[in-house]
Amino acid sequence: MSVGQQETATRERAAGPPRWADGTFRNPVIPGMHPDPSICRVGEEYFLACSSFEYFPGVPIFRSLDLVHWEQIGNALDRPSQLSLPPQMPSSGGVYAPTLRHHDGRFWLIVTNVAPDAGTMLFTATDAAGPWSEPVRLPDVAGIDPDLAWDENGDCWCTTAGIHQVRVDPHTGRMHGPPRRTWSGAPGAQAPEAPHLYRIGDLWYLLIAEGGTERGHAVSIARGPAPDGPFEPCPANPILTHRGTHRPIQNTGHADLVQAPDGSWWMVLLGVRPGGGTPGWHVLGRETYLAPVTWVDRWPVVGDVSPVMPAPPWPPRPVPAPSVRDDFDDAGLHPRWVSVRSRPADCWSKVTRPGWLTLHARGASLDEPDVTFVGRRQQHLSCRVRALVDPAEGVGGLAVRLDERHHYDIEVGDGLVRVVARLGSVRPTVATRPVPPGPVQLRVDVLASPPGSWSPCEEPDVLRLGIQHPDGDFDPLAELDGRYLSTEVAGGFTGRVIGVYVASGTVHVDWFDYEPLDVAGTILAP
Ligand code: 6LW
């Protein structure tokens, strides 16, 4: 088979059959760092938004026709005038917990940007793919996780973590009166947050998360006669939690509800997949899961949240399979590509060397808040990433990033390939290898520890960083323990992002491949 035929075969394999040919679907429905999902439906289409923290562009927007297959159609905040993330803003700062709604013929998106001089901001769009408006600021609305709901009088209620509530003018951002504390979940439970308020029938429901976004995470609900209560807690609270269980999906919480056209109800929520020994390390960040909801005594009952789920009672409506290769031949960048804090127009180009992505250095490494980095979320527990990097005018390479203090890099320049591991306050160069001038294929294999091989200190995965030779041989320079690029080690709210960067001068990247693998290292459908 020629290289071209091999690539076509790989793409065909990647497309795969509709995912519930066997009557099941796989959770998470949006893998990788896609936390705090908020969902709404317009006719037959569902739309979903997630948090994006220090990454730019911010707030990925997805579309689905069946709740299971999701396609990223854009990022709501894709201009500096909408999203400013200054270098002094720490990682895991930035954009938290959107609420996405459709009301009065428009999409409404409200978020908190926790960067200095930012705060609560509201955006609107007629098309969820964009363009989204300039921000309307709500300077007096304090607290993260803002929700928007409209009552039958057209009044707009903004509910935030705490749980606090105030009526607002969504066009000007002004509050009507002071915020008041409303139902705040189980007495003594930490972090009542992630509120969403819904009118369902003649009752108002207040859905919240509590227990914190770690292993104690839970979803609870209350109901009342009016948007501001008084609220009566559900006797079965929490209506969802995996705390204290051996379930493979943990930290379940931060949920939102949606009704399908057939009248059935569904919940989207965040969860994580810890791997390795104890205490368990999750490396992909918090991901988006789907669960069915039924109603008993007018209270929602959440179905099982498992990796393999019974399919919804409608046919699958798959979306185009993401391509394995981004060959940087078209103008612009696919919305899945993100940069750290900003992506100034003068730090990247697709026209300097047509068919290549050209990156110009700012910060001198991934330790710097303003590094020139273009990456995508790691979405599979095991995967293989390769990039063809030409260092003719600088030094740069391929990196797996958790934050500034936790990343593994393989870079090429000055006749050397080197592997650098940034682990908190230490930064060893783990391996070096001379290479002849010219483009080099850099490769990272992420291999999850096989299920069933558990021992108390086992790592969640290993990362092999090396050179892919043109004859097809992989030359691994280093094998590193993945736990150091996990949320349990690094802290914060994010997960891994894998991409290309430049540390000095200018580098060019011809293509970037991302291939999901199974535990045996075989290429899978994405
Ligand atoms: C978010 C909070 C949470 O604001 O984590 O899981 C915070 N829930 O509701 C950041 O994603």
Tab-separated table of N, CA and C and ligand atoms in Angstrom, residues 35-36 51 53 96-97 144-145 193-194 213 217 254 270 286 493, ligand 1:
chain	number	residue	atom	x	y	z
A	35	PRO	N	-15.339	20.228	30.700
A	35	PRO	CA	-16.126	20.177	31.932
A	35	PRO	C	-17.261	21.188	31.949
A	36	ASP	N	-18.094	21.061	32.977
A	36	ASP	CA	-19.164	22.022	33.254
A	36	ASP	C	-20.105	22.161	32.057
A	51	SER	N	-16.464	24.815	29.873
A	51	SER	CA	-15.428	25.716	30.373
A	51	SER	C	-14.151	25.565	29.551
A	53	PHE	N	-11.048	27.710	30.735
A	53	PHE	CA	-9.934	28.129	31.606
A	53	PHE	C	-8.943	29.024	30.878
A	96	TYR	N	-14.787	30.036	33.387
A	96	TYR	CA	-15.444	28.975	34.147
A	96	TYR	C	-16.914	28.856	33.735
A	97	ALA	N	-17.373	27.638	33.687
A	97	ALA	CA	-18.761	27.234	33.822
A	97	ALA	C	-19.796	28.095	33.094
A	144	ILE	N	-19.181	32.611	40.865
A	144	ILE	CA	-18.997	31.849	39.622
A	144	ILE	C	-20.291	31.114	39.249
A	145	ASP	N	-20.261	30.473	38.102
A	145	ASP	CA	-21.311	29.569	37.637
A	145	ASP	C	-22.655	30.261	37.410
A	193	GLU	N	-22.879	24.918	44.133
A	193	GLU	CA	-22.481	25.660	42.920
A	193	GLU	C	-23.197	25.074	41.717
A	194	ALA	N	-22.826	25.585	40.550
A	194	ALA	CA	-23.360	25.092	39.278
A	194	ALA	C	-24.887	25.119	39.234
A	213	THR	N	-15.770	19.653	43.299
A	213	THR	CA	-15.652	18.985	41.993
A	213	THR	C	-14.713	17.775	42.020
A	217	HIS	N	-18.099	14.941	44.712
A	217	HIS	CA	-19.040	15.700	43.878
A	217	HIS	C	-20.424	15.032	43.817
A	254	HIS	N	-21.969	18.695	38.475
A	254	HIS	CA	-22.103	19.871	37.590
A	254	HIS	C	-22.934	19.515	36.347
A	270	LEU	N	-20.408	16.413	34.323
A	270	LEU	CA	-18.983	16.130	34.208
A	270	LEU	C	-18.627	14.922	35.060
A	286	ARG	N	-11.793	16.870	33.275
A	286	ARG	CA	-13.183	16.481	33.521
A	286	ARG	C	-13.907	16.466	32.174
A	493	PHE	N	-8.180	22.660	37.476
A	493	PHE	CA	-9.443	22.210	36.899
A	493	PHE	C	-9.300	21.635	35.492
B	1	6LW	C1	-16.834	25.393	38.258
B	1	6LW	C2	-17.550	24.712	39.339
B	1	6LW	C3	-16.975	23.399	39.168
B	1	6LW	O1	-16.954	26.754	38.233
B	1	6LW	O2	-15.670	23.546	38.864
B	1	6LW	O3	-17.362	21.160	38.918
B	1	6LW	C4	-15.462	24.908	38.581
B	1	6LW	N1	-17.686	22.348	39.150
B	1	6LW	O4	-18.917	24.700	39.239
B	1	6LW	C5	-14.494	25.071	37.471
B	1	6LW	O5	-14.813	24.219	36.406
